[in-house]
Amino acid sequence: MMRHFLQIDGHSTEELCHILDTAESFTSVDDRAVKKVPLLRGKTIVNLFFEPSTRTRTTFELAAKRLSADVLNINIATSATTKGESLLDTLFNLEAMNSDMFIVRHPESGAAEFMSNYVAPHVSIINAGDGRHAHPTQAMLDMFTIRKYAKDFSKIKVAIVGDILHSRVARSQIEALNLLGAREVRVIAPRTLLPANISQLGVEVFQTCKEGLRDVDVIIMLRLQKERMQGGFLPSEHEYFQLYGLTSERLAFAKPDAIVMHPGPINRGVEISSEVADGPQSVILQQVEYGIAVRMAILSIAMGSHDKSDRDI
Amino acid sequence: MTELNAQQLTENLAKDLKSYISEHKIVDPIFIGIQTGGVWIANQLQALLENKDKLGVLDITFYRDDFSRVGIQPTVKPSKLPLSVDNKHIILIDDVLHTGRTIRAALNEIFDYGRPASVTLVVLVQRNGKELPIQPDVVAKTLTLEVTQHIKLRGPNPLELEIIDQK
């Protein structure tokens, strides 16, 4: 089973479904007087964030607390400790405090996997976003949201719009959608914001919204990552909105009941208009809400697995 | 081996439960079944007692005391209890009472929904092997089995009890 959760790639369809089904059960925890289950009582989970984050960190923290685990939040400035050795030192020190799980966000691709190679056998690593590589828990909460609204993956067309090149979210979403058997996965982006290997990812590539959004069931907008835009990928934010921003007019190309998603934080007027972001087809805030249940599922499945492997030794 | 007619036992259980409820003057009880066998029995008891309320359903996976040994099971289903159990009389229903650990977990979960006025434990079959001080209030059949024997309820239609020997 899965002791670590580092990326979508390498997991089976069954494992992804198991996560989604377990998350479904956790959604009922919110309905009750005590919004907690005792599953991870006595476990220590460390949120280890080398990059700023609000939504991801807080929903992981809430997820861990609703599972009755103790949570430690550690934010380390982006500039410090990006070299391998100091990263491991940080890790070993925290491990010495008998932590059971690390939730890691890091600006370098592969950081979470690197750490997973060095932690003790009773410790899990969950990737909360590493460089441009992967953000698997975000992808899973997106899949959960899609399944809530669209039900059957084999019938839906999904368009991912925007900065695919820099997006770890898009990469994980594409892998998850393909594993879960989505009928069609499209990406819509200017050529400068597409990775070179895009054709190998199992997607249809479109350069314009008019063609790409036609008859889709799900639209996923990506954030224009201003902090990663020094290389002259785009003439201007204004021009980007003119060509790729999701407006009511463009939304009309999709199916009438299409849902609009965004991993957040949204740049209003850059990749999405306020009218659409706050409109009836937007499920952006539901994504945040479902994020808690999905992360509860991933934390408990991972924790349950490593204890089991301990017993088998 | 003893003939076990699950259908007949469930009917007897319904009769006994009916007199238990009137004897103890329980008003407006809430029926709660434990997944999966307990839910089947609870559905039948509600039908036999002509109780049309929505059945509460408990999945105790998140409250099990062996999580660290078995992890999360793929079969976990959501618990669905009435919005408030505060000051309500609960009829908690399961198929087999063995160690008592499931009931311990179920009680803990119910108390996370509120503070019920009372909990009555109803089981189809009680067997030996108790590990916790938990007794049923209403029970249709008490069995003594070998350590290697397990009793399993199949269902929901029809309900069948089977004793499996793992010698």
GROMACS .gro file of C-alpha atoms in nm:
model
  480
    1MET     CA    1   0.000   0.000   0.000
    2MET     CA    2   0.103   0.362   0.001
    3ARG     CA    3   0.323   0.470   0.287
    4HIS     CA    4   0.424   0.789   0.104
    5PHE     CA    5   0.217   0.999  -0.131
    6LEU     CA    6   0.464   1.175  -0.359
    7GLN     CA    7   0.298   1.193  -0.699
    8ILE     CA    8   0.003   1.050  -0.889
    9ASP     CA    9   0.221   0.860  -1.133
   10GLY     CA   10   0.291   0.508  -1.009
   11HIS     CA   11  -0.041   0.467  -0.829
   12SER     CA   12  -0.314   0.241  -0.957
   13THR     CA   13  -0.667   0.342  -1.051
   14GLU     CA   14  -0.786   0.134  -0.754
   15GLU     CA   15  -0.566   0.329  -0.513
   16LEU     CA   16  -0.700   0.660  -0.643
   17CYS     CA   17  -1.057   0.533  -0.612
   18HIS     CA   18  -0.986   0.410  -0.260
   19ILE     CA   19  -0.872   0.764  -0.169
   20LEU     CA   20  -1.186   0.918  -0.321
   21ASP     CA   21  -1.418   0.668  -0.150
   22THR     CA   22  -1.250   0.713   0.187
   23ALA     CA   23  -1.273   1.090   0.147
   24GLU     CA   24  -1.645   1.051   0.085
   25SER     CA   25  -1.681   0.889   0.427
   26PHE     CA   26  -1.486   1.167   0.592
   27THR     CA   27  -1.720   1.435   0.457
   28SER     CA   28  -1.979   1.322   0.714
   29VAL     CA   29  -1.744   1.418   1.000
   30ASP     CA   30  -1.836   1.782   0.935
   31ASP     CA   31  -2.204   1.719   1.019
   32ARG     CA   32  -2.157   1.635   1.381
   33ALA     CA   33  -2.117   1.798   1.718
   34VAL     CA   34  -1.757   1.679   1.754
   35LYS     CA   35  -1.587   1.735   1.417
   36LYS     CA   36  -1.315   1.482   1.489
   37VAL     CA   37  -1.246   1.112   1.466
   38PRO     CA   38  -0.987   0.942   1.688
   39LEU     CA   39  -0.807   0.763   1.405
   40LEU     CA   40  -0.462   0.926   1.435
   41ARG     CA   41  -0.471   0.996   1.808
   42GLY     CA   42  -0.119   1.008   1.948
   43LYS     CA   43   0.045   1.058   1.607
   44THR     CA   44   0.260   1.361   1.531
   45ILE     CA   45   0.236   1.523   1.189
   46VAL     CA   46   0.479   1.796   1.081
   47ASN     CA   47   0.380   2.051   0.818
   48LEU     CA   48   0.719   2.134   0.668
   49PHE     CA   49   0.676   2.425   0.426
   50PHE     CA   50   0.974   2.568   0.240
   51GLU     CA   51   0.741   2.781   0.027
   52PRO     CA   52   0.455   3.007   0.130
   53SER     CA   53   0.106   2.857   0.128
   54THR     CA   54  -0.223   2.937   0.297
   55ARG     CA   55  -0.488   2.701   0.164
   56THR     CA   56  -0.279   2.387   0.136
   57ARG     CA   57  -0.111   2.428   0.473
   58THR     CA   58  -0.427   2.514   0.662
   59THR     CA   59  -0.637   2.238   0.505
   60PHE     CA   60  -0.363   1.985   0.583
   61GLU     CA   61  -0.356   2.117   0.939
   62LEU     CA   62  -0.734   2.093   0.973
   63ALA     CA   63  -0.734   1.746   0.818
   64ALA     CA   64  -0.472   1.627   1.065
   65LYS     CA   65  -0.656   1.782   1.359
   66ARG     CA   66  -0.987   1.626   1.256
   67LEU     CA   67  -0.808   1.292   1.265
   68SER     CA   68  -0.695   1.379   1.622
   69ALA     CA   69  -0.324   1.395   1.535
   70ASP     CA   70  -0.090   1.652   1.689
   71VAL     CA   71   0.031   1.901   1.430
   72LEU     CA   72   0.349   2.103   1.416
   73ASN     CA   73   0.375   2.382   1.158
   74ILE     CA   74   0.720   2.475   1.040
   75ASN     CA   75   0.769   2.744   0.778
   76ILE     CA   76   1.114   2.783   0.641
   77ALA     CA   77   1.200   3.081   0.423
   78THR     CA   78   1.235   2.999   0.055
   79SER     CA   79   1.589   3.126   0.036
   80ALA     CA   80   1.731   2.904   0.312
   81THR     CA   81   1.813   2.532   0.309
   82THR     CA   82   1.759   2.426  -0.049
   83LYS     CA   83   2.073   2.215  -0.064
   84GLY     CA   84   2.042   1.846   0.000
   85GLU     CA   85   2.244   1.823   0.314
   86SER     CA   86   2.076   2.095   0.514
   87LEU     CA   87   1.738   1.964   0.406
   88LEU     CA   88   1.827   1.625   0.549
   89ASP     CA   89   1.957   1.783   0.868
   90THR     CA   90   1.624   1.957   0.917
   91LEU     CA   91   1.450   1.629   0.853
   92PHE     CA   92   1.660   1.422   1.093
   93ASN     CA   93   1.618   1.676   1.370
   94LEU     CA   94   1.242   1.669   1.336
   95GLU     CA   95   1.245   1.293   1.306
   96ALA     CA   96   1.434   1.277   1.636
   97MET     CA   97   1.125   1.434   1.796
   98ASN     CA   98   0.935   1.115   1.707
   99SER     CA   99   0.732   1.256   1.422
  100ASP     CA  100   0.525   1.006   1.228
  101MET     CA  101   0.464   1.199   0.910
  102PHE     CA  102   0.599   1.496   0.717
  103ILE     CA  103   0.387   1.704   0.483
  104VAL     CA  104   0.641   1.873   0.260
  105ARG     CA  105   0.621   2.169   0.026
  106HIS     CA  106   0.943   2.267  -0.145
  107PRO     CA  107   1.042   2.486  -0.442
  108GLU     CA  108   1.271   2.214  -0.584
  109SER     CA  109   1.121   1.936  -0.796
  110GLY     CA  110   1.184   1.599  -0.635
  111ALA     CA  111   1.239   1.730  -0.280
  112ALA     CA  112   0.966   1.515  -0.124
  113GLU     CA  113   1.087   1.200  -0.298
  114PHE     CA  114   1.445   1.278  -0.193
  115MET     CA  115   1.333   1.300   0.169
  116SER     CA  116   1.134   0.978   0.142
  117ASN     CA  117   1.456   0.795   0.060
  118TYR     CA  118   1.609   0.894   0.392
  119VAL     CA  119   1.331   0.884   0.651
  120ALA     CA  120   1.295   0.602   0.903
  121PRO     CA  121   1.067   0.311   0.805
  122HIS     CA  122   0.788   0.423   1.040
  123VAL     CA  123   0.769   0.773   0.886
  124SER     CA  124   0.553   0.886   0.592
  125ILE     CA  125   0.615   1.171   0.350
  126ILE     CA  126   0.326   1.349   0.180
  127ASN     CA  127   0.411   1.581  -0.109
  128ALA     CA  128   0.231   1.914  -0.073
  129GLY     CA  129   0.388   2.050  -0.391
  130ASP     CA  130   0.747   2.026  -0.516
  131GLY     CA  131   0.878   2.272  -0.775
  132ARG     CA  132   0.717   2.214  -1.112
  133HIS     CA  133   0.691   1.843  -1.052
  134ALA     CA  134   0.375   1.740  -0.865
  135HIS     CA  135   0.099   1.842  -0.628
  136PRO     CA  136  -0.085   1.513  -0.588
  137THR     CA  137  -0.319   1.601  -0.301
  138GLN     CA  138  -0.448   1.903  -0.496
  139ALA     CA  139  -0.508   1.678  -0.796
  140MET     CA  140  -0.700   1.431  -0.578
  141LEU     CA  141  -0.925   1.699  -0.431
  142ASP     CA  142  -0.990   1.820  -0.786
  143MET     CA  143  -1.083   1.464  -0.888
  144PHE     CA  144  -1.312   1.443  -0.586
  145THR     CA  145  -1.480   1.770  -0.689
  146ILE     CA  146  -1.521   1.652  -1.048
  147ARG     CA  147  -1.669   1.322  -0.932
  148LYS     CA  148  -1.915   1.510  -0.707
  149TYR     CA  149  -2.051   1.713  -0.997
  150ALA     CA  150  -1.986   1.512  -1.312
  151LYS     CA  151  -2.014   1.162  -1.159
  152ASP     CA  152  -1.873   0.944  -1.436
  153PHE     CA  153  -1.516   1.010  -1.556
  154SER     CA  154  -1.559   0.806  -1.873
  155LYS     CA  155  -1.816   1.055  -2.003
  156ILE     CA  156  -1.642   1.385  -1.939
  157LYS     CA  157  -1.419   1.621  -2.131
  158VAL     CA  158  -1.190   1.832  -1.917
  159ALA     CA  159  -0.999   2.142  -2.028
  160ILE     CA  160  -0.703   2.273  -1.829
  161VAL     CA  161  -0.634   2.634  -1.922
  162GLY     CA  162  -0.324   2.844  -1.864
  163ASP     CA  163   0.031   2.810  -1.747
  164ILE     CA  164   0.087   2.437  -1.794
  165LEU     CA  165   0.463   2.481  -1.812
  166HIS     CA  166   0.513   2.595  -1.453
  167SER     CA  167   0.219   2.407  -1.306
  168ARG     CA  168   0.278   2.108  -1.080
  169VAL     CA  169  -0.098   2.104  -1.031
  170ALA     CA  170  -0.166   2.055  -1.403
  171ARG     CA  171   0.085   1.771  -1.427
  172SER     CA  172  -0.075   1.582  -1.139
  173GLN     CA  173  -0.426   1.654  -1.268
  174ILE     CA  174  -0.345   1.519  -1.613
  175GLU     CA  175  -0.204   1.197  -1.464
  176ALA     CA  176  -0.502   1.152  -1.234
  177LEU     CA  177  -0.760   1.223  -1.505
  178ASN     CA  178  -0.598   0.971  -1.736
  179LEU     CA  179  -0.574   0.706  -1.461
  180LEU     CA  180  -0.940   0.756  -1.372
  181GLY     CA  181  -1.036   0.719  -1.738
  182ALA     CA  182  -1.154   1.067  -1.833
  183ARG     CA  183  -1.293   1.064  -2.187
  184GLU     CA  184  -1.078   1.355  -2.301
  185VAL     CA  185  -0.819   1.577  -2.136
  186ARG     CA  186  -0.738   1.905  -2.313
  187VAL     CA  187  -0.488   2.174  -2.239
  188ILE     CA  188  -0.532   2.528  -2.365
  189ALA     CA  189  -0.230   2.755  -2.350
  190PRO     CA  190   0.004   2.973  -2.556
  191ARG     CA  191   0.297   2.772  -2.689
  192THR     CA  192   0.538   2.950  -2.456
  193LEU     CA  193   0.353   2.813  -2.153
  194LEU     CA  194   0.347   2.449  -2.267
  195PRO     CA  195   0.618   2.200  -2.166
  196ALA     CA  196   0.819   2.047  -2.451
  197ASN     CA  197   0.694   1.694  -2.379
  198ILE     CA  198   0.326   1.790  -2.368
  199SER     CA  199   0.226   1.546  -2.640
  200GLN     CA  200   0.352   1.253  -2.430
  201LEU     CA  201   0.122   1.340  -2.139
  202GLY     CA  202  -0.193   1.206  -2.304
  203VAL     CA  203  -0.368   1.534  -2.376
  204GLU     CA  204  -0.513   1.722  -2.673
  205VAL     CA  205  -0.344   2.058  -2.717
  206PHE     CA  206  -0.538   2.371  -2.815
  207GLN     CA  207  -0.411   2.723  -2.860
  208THR     CA  208  -0.745   2.905  -2.844
  209CYS     CA  209  -1.028   2.895  -2.593
  210LYS     CA  210  -1.288   2.899  -2.866
  211GLU     CA  211  -1.185   2.558  -2.996
  212GLY     CA  212  -1.056   2.413  -2.671
  213LEU     CA  213  -1.356   2.490  -2.453
  214ARG     CA  214  -1.614   2.362  -2.700
  215ASP     CA  215  -1.846   2.109  -2.529
  216VAL     CA  216  -1.627   2.051  -2.227
  217ASP     CA  217  -1.783   1.945  -1.894
  218VAL     CA  218  -1.509   2.073  -1.667
  219ILE     CA  219  -1.286   2.380  -1.699
  220ILE     CA  220  -0.982   2.401  -1.475
  221MET     CA  221  -0.818   2.744  -1.477
  222LEU     CA  222  -0.459   2.767  -1.363
  223ARG     CA  223  -0.304   3.058  -1.181
  224LEU     CA  224  -0.065   3.270  -1.384
  225GLN     CA  225   0.246   3.223  -1.170
  226LYS     CA  226   0.377   3.577  -1.166
  227GLU     CA  227   0.668   3.478  -0.943
  228ARG     CA  228   0.791   3.235  -1.208
  229MET     CA  229   0.747   3.473  -1.503
  230GLN     CA  230   1.085   3.641  -1.538
  231GLY     CA  231   1.169   3.468  -1.865
  232GLY     CA  232   0.949   3.675  -2.097
  233PHE     CA  233   0.690   3.404  -2.151
  234LEU     CA  234   0.414   3.659  -2.201
  235PRO     CA  235   0.387   4.013  -2.337
  236SER     CA  236   0.164   4.130  -2.049
  237GLU     CA  237  -0.100   4.015  -1.802
  238HIS     CA  238  -0.353   4.231  -1.982
  239GLU     CA  239  -0.287   4.060  -2.312
  240TYR     CA  240  -0.306   3.720  -2.142
  241PHE     CA  241  -0.653   3.802  -2.011
  242GLN     CA  242  -0.758   3.917  -2.358
  243LEU     CA  243  -0.658   3.579  -2.504
  244TYR     CA  244  -0.700   3.322  -2.226
  245GLY     CA  245  -0.891   3.484  -1.938
  246LEU     CA  246  -1.214   3.297  -1.856
  247THR     CA  247  -1.502   3.537  -1.917
  248SER     CA  248  -1.876   3.468  -1.941
  249GLU     CA  249  -1.849   3.484  -2.321
  250ARG     CA  250  -1.581   3.213  -2.330
  251LEU     CA  251  -1.756   3.004  -2.067
  252ALA     CA  252  -2.050   2.987  -2.309
  253PHE     CA  253  -1.839   2.768  -2.545
  254ALA     CA  254  -1.850   2.490  -2.285
  255LYS     CA  255  -2.152   2.275  -2.201
  256PRO     CA  256  -2.425   2.478  -2.024
  257ASP     CA  257  -2.375   2.285  -1.700
  258ALA     CA  258  -1.994   2.284  -1.712
  259ILE     CA  259  -1.819   2.349  -1.382
  260VAL     CA  260  -1.534   2.598  -1.337
  261MET     CA  261  -1.245   2.504  -1.109
  262HIS     CA  262  -0.930   2.680  -0.994
  263PRO     CA  263  -0.669   2.556  -0.745
  264GLY     CA  264  -0.630   2.906  -0.600
  265PRO     CA  265  -0.518   3.163  -0.524
  266ILE     CA  266  -0.705   3.329  -0.810
  267ASN     CA  267  -0.582   3.639  -0.993
  268ARG     CA  268  -0.905   3.818  -1.075
  269GLY     CA  269  -0.887   3.987  -1.413
  270VAL     CA  270  -0.575   3.791  -1.512
  271GLU     CA  271  -0.685   3.432  -1.571
  272ILE     CA  272  -1.049   3.458  -1.464
  273SER     CA  273  -1.308   3.735  -1.449
  274SER     CA  274  -1.482   3.804  -1.118
  275GLU     CA  275  -1.814   3.740  -1.287
  276VAL     CA  276  -1.714   3.378  -1.360
  277ALA     CA  277  -1.518   3.320  -1.039
  278ASP     CA  278  -1.820   3.420  -0.830
  279GLY     CA  279  -2.079   3.285  -1.075
  280PRO     CA  280  -2.314   2.986  -1.047
  281GLN     CA  281  -2.085   2.749  -1.239
  282SER     CA  282  -1.785   2.814  -1.016
  283VAL     CA  283  -1.702   2.538  -0.764
  284ILE     CA  284  -1.379   2.701  -0.647
  285LEU     CA  285  -1.483   2.725  -0.282
  286GLN     CA  286  -1.622   2.371  -0.283
  287GLN     CA  287  -1.276   2.257  -0.389
  288VAL     CA  288  -1.134   2.411  -0.073
  289GLU     CA  289  -1.398   2.244   0.141
  290TYR     CA  290  -1.345   1.901  -0.017
  291GLY     CA  291  -0.972   1.947   0.029
  292ILE     CA  292  -1.008   1.871   0.398
  293ALA     CA  293  -1.185   1.536   0.353
  294VAL     CA  294  -0.952   1.430   0.072
  295ARG     CA  295  -0.644   1.513   0.278
  296MET     CA  296  -0.792   1.326   0.576
  297ALA     CA  297  -0.824   1.023   0.350
  298ILE     CA  298  -0.467   1.048   0.223
  299LEU     CA  299  -0.318   1.103   0.569
  300SER     CA  300  -0.505   0.812   0.723
  301ILE     CA  301  -0.439   0.571   0.438
  302ALA     CA  302  -0.067   0.653   0.443
  303MET     CA  303  -0.044   0.630   0.821
  304GLY     CA  304  -0.238   0.302   0.824
  305SER     CA  305  -0.003   0.158   0.565
  306HIS     CA  306   0.328   0.229   0.729
  307ASP     CA  307   0.218   0.091   1.063
  308LYS     CA  308   0.112  -0.223   0.886
  309SER     CA  309   0.447  -0.263   0.711
  310ASP     CA  310   0.611  -0.223   1.052
  311ARG     CA  311   0.411  -0.513   1.183
  312ASP     CA  312   0.507  -0.727   0.888
  313ILE     CA  313   0.878  -0.686   0.958
  314MET     CA  314  -2.462  -2.799   1.432
  315THR     CA  315  -2.758  -2.602   1.564
  316GLU     CA  316  -3.006  -2.497   1.301
  317LEU     CA  317  -2.986  -2.119   1.268
  318ASN     CA  318  -3.275  -1.959   1.089
  319ALA     CA  319  -3.178  -1.593   1.063
  320GLN     CA  320  -3.521  -1.487   0.943
  321GLN     CA  321  -3.696  -1.660   1.233
  322LEU     CA  322  -3.443  -1.522   1.481
  323THR     CA  323  -3.497  -1.168   1.349
  324GLU     CA  324  -3.872  -1.204   1.397
  325ASN     CA  325  -3.820  -1.324   1.755
  326LEU     CA  326  -3.582  -1.034   1.809
  327ALA     CA  327  -3.847  -0.789   1.689
  328LYS     CA  328  -4.102  -0.930   1.935
  329ASP     CA  329  -3.859  -0.913   2.226
  330LEU     CA  330  -3.754  -0.561   2.130
  331LYS     CA  331  -4.114  -0.449   2.114
  332SER     CA  332  -4.186  -0.568   2.467
  333TYR     CA  333  -3.851  -0.426   2.588
  334ILE     CA  334  -3.944  -0.082   2.451
  335SER     CA  335  -4.286  -0.081   2.613
  336GLU     CA  336  -4.156  -0.228   2.940
  337HIS     CA  337  -3.887   0.042   2.967
  338LYS     CA  338  -4.128   0.315   2.848
  339ILE     CA  339  -3.891   0.423   2.572
  340VAL     CA  340  -4.049   0.704   2.369
  341ASP     CA  341  -3.949   0.796   2.011
  342PRO     CA  342  -3.647   0.569   1.984
  343ILE     CA  343  -3.387   0.621   1.711
  344PHE     CA  344  -3.277   0.299   1.540
  345ILE     CA  345  -2.910   0.282   1.449
  346GLY     CA  346  -2.753  -0.012   1.265
  347ILE     CA  347  -2.382  -0.089   1.251
  348GLN     CA  348  -2.246  -0.154   0.900
  349THR     CA  349  -2.301  -0.396   0.736
  350GLY     CA  350  -2.492  -0.680   0.907
  351GLY     CA  351  -2.636  -0.455   1.178
  352VAL     CA  352  -2.795  -0.233   0.911
  353TRP     CA  353  -2.965  -0.534   0.751
  354ILE     CA  354  -3.108  -0.646   1.086
  355ALA     CA  355  -3.209  -0.291   1.176
  356ASN     CA  356  -3.397  -0.249   0.847
  357GLN     CA  357  -3.592  -0.568   0.913
  358LEU     CA  358  -3.665  -0.473   1.274
  359GLN     CA  359  -3.798  -0.135   1.162
  360ALA     CA  360  -4.020  -0.304   0.904
  361LEU     CA  361  -4.149  -0.560   1.156
  362LEU     CA  362  -4.218  -0.292   1.418
  363GLU     CA  363  -4.371  -0.060   1.156
  364ASN     CA  364  -4.124   0.215   1.237
  365LYS     CA  365  -4.099   0.448   0.937
  366ASP     CA  366  -3.821   0.675   1.067
  367LYS     CA  367  -3.498   0.706   0.874
  368LEU     CA  368  -3.250   0.447   0.995
  369GLY     CA  369  -2.923   0.577   1.141
  370VAL     CA  370  -2.617   0.407   0.995
  371LEU     CA  371  -2.281   0.375   1.168
  372ASP     CA  372  -1.953   0.277   1.008
  373ILE     CA  373  -1.710   0.239   1.293
  374THR     CA  374  -1.394   0.217   1.077
  375PHE     CA  375  -1.262   0.549   1.204
  376TYR     CA  376  -1.312   0.440   1.565
  377ARG     CA  377  -1.158   0.093   1.552
  378ASP     CA  378  -0.888   0.012   1.805
  379ASP     CA  379  -0.693  -0.197   1.552
  380PHE     CA  380  -0.635   0.082   1.295
  381SER     CA  381  -0.260   0.067   1.355
  382ARG     CA  382  -0.268  -0.303   1.264
  383VAL     CA  383  -0.509  -0.315   0.975
  384GLY     CA  384  -0.512   0.040   0.833
  385ILE     CA  385  -0.811   0.182   0.646
  386GLN     CA  386  -1.031  -0.081   0.490
  387PRO     CA  387  -1.144  -0.028   0.133
  388THR     CA  388  -1.504  -0.096   0.230
  389VAL     CA  389  -1.553   0.208   0.453
  390LYS     CA  390  -1.892   0.377   0.408
  391PRO     CA  391  -2.008   0.708   0.552
  392SER     CA  392  -2.189   0.717   0.883
  393LYS     CA  393  -2.529   0.883   0.862
  394LEU     CA  394  -2.692   0.963   1.193
  395PRO     CA  395  -2.988   1.192   1.256
  396LEU     CA  396  -2.871   1.550   1.300
  397SER     CA  397  -2.892   1.541   1.677
  398VAL     CA  398  -2.889   1.244   1.913
  399ASP     CA  399  -2.906   1.472   2.217
  400ASN     CA  400  -3.156   1.341   2.475
  401LYS     CA  401  -3.275   1.070   2.234
  402HIS     CA  402  -3.323   0.703   2.314
  403ILE     CA  403  -3.100   0.500   2.085
  404ILE     CA  404  -3.161   0.142   1.979
  405LEU     CA  405  -2.817   0.025   1.866
  406ILE     CA  406  -2.831  -0.285   1.647
  407ASP     CA  407  -2.562  -0.529   1.534
  408ASP     CA  408  -2.564  -0.880   1.394
  409VAL     CA  409  -2.309  -1.058   1.615
  410LEU     CA  410  -2.173  -0.961   1.959
  411HIS     CA  411  -1.833  -1.122   2.003
  412THR     CA  412  -1.544  -0.934   2.169
  413GLY     CA  413  -1.745  -0.616   2.232
  414ARG     CA  414  -1.488  -0.396   2.057
  415THR     CA  415  -1.723  -0.296   1.776
  416ILE     CA  416  -1.982  -0.179   2.028
  417ARG     CA  417  -1.716   0.015   2.219
  418ALA     CA  418  -1.622   0.192   1.896
  419ALA     CA  419  -1.988   0.253   1.806
  420LEU     CA  420  -2.061   0.407   2.148
  421ASN     CA  421  -1.763   0.640   2.111
  422GLU     CA  422  -1.883   0.746   1.768
  423ILE     CA  423  -2.241   0.807   1.885
  424PHE     CA  424  -2.112   1.029   2.165
  425ASP     CA  425  -1.930   1.243   1.908
  426TYR     CA  426  -2.273   1.324   1.765
  427GLY     CA  427  -2.417   1.429   2.100
  428ARG     CA  428  -2.539   1.303   2.438
  429PRO     CA  429  -2.816   1.047   2.404
  430ALA     CA  430  -3.067   0.984   2.685
  431SER     CA  431  -3.002   0.610   2.667
  432VAL     CA  432  -2.855   0.339   2.445
  433THR     CA  433  -3.015  -0.006   2.419
  434LEU     CA  434  -2.800  -0.277   2.262
  435VAL     CA  435  -2.983  -0.525   2.037
  436VAL     CA  436  -2.800  -0.814   1.870
  437LEU     CA  437  -2.914  -1.113   1.670
  438VAL     CA  438  -2.649  -1.348   1.804
  439GLN     CA  439  -2.427  -1.335   2.109
  440ARG     CA  440  -2.128  -1.567   2.121
  441ASN     CA  441  -1.853  -1.643   2.372
  442GLY     CA  442  -1.520  -1.458   2.355
  443LYS     CA  443  -1.611  -1.132   2.525
  444GLU     CA  444  -1.316  -0.902   2.593
  445LEU     CA  445  -1.501  -0.596   2.724
  446PRO     CA  446  -1.779  -0.553   2.983
  447ILE     CA  447  -2.054  -0.508   2.722
  448GLN     CA  448  -2.385  -0.700   2.737
  449PRO     CA  449  -2.681  -0.697   2.501
  450ASP     CA  450  -3.020  -0.579   2.631
  451VAL     CA  451  -3.212  -0.779   2.372
  452VAL     CA  452  -3.067  -1.088   2.203
  453ALA     CA  453  -3.225  -1.359   1.989
  454LYS     CA  454  -2.968  -1.637   2.026
  455THR     CA  455  -2.669  -1.715   2.248
  456LEU     CA  456  -2.408  -1.955   2.113
  457THR     CA  457  -2.094  -2.120   2.243
  458LEU     CA  458  -1.843  -2.168   1.963
  459GLU     CA  459  -1.490  -2.301   1.937
  460VAL     CA  460  -1.210  -2.041   1.915
  461THR     CA  461  -1.155  -2.139   1.552
  462GLN     CA  462  -1.520  -2.090   1.460
  463HIS     CA  463  -1.666  -1.768   1.325
  464ILE     CA  464  -2.025  -1.677   1.269
  465LYS     CA  465  -2.116  -1.469   0.969
  466LEU     CA  466  -2.438  -1.310   0.855
  467ARG     CA  467  -2.506  -1.304   0.482
  468GLY     CA  468  -2.773  -1.085   0.331
  469PRO     CA  469  -2.959  -0.869   0.300
  470ASN     CA  470  -3.212  -1.079   0.114
  471PRO     CA  471  -3.252  -1.338   0.250
  472LEU     CA  472  -3.063  -1.319   0.579
  473GLU     CA  473  -2.855  -1.630   0.643
  474LEU     CA  474  -2.631  -1.719   0.934
  475GLU     CA  475  -2.330  -1.934   0.867
  476ILE     CA  476  -2.073  -2.083   1.099
  477ILE     CA  477  -1.730  -2.099   0.941
  478ASP     CA  478  -1.468  -2.331   1.084
  479GLN     CA  479  -1.113  -2.213   1.027
  480LYS     CA  480  -0.943  -2.517   1.177
   0.00000   0.00000   0.00000
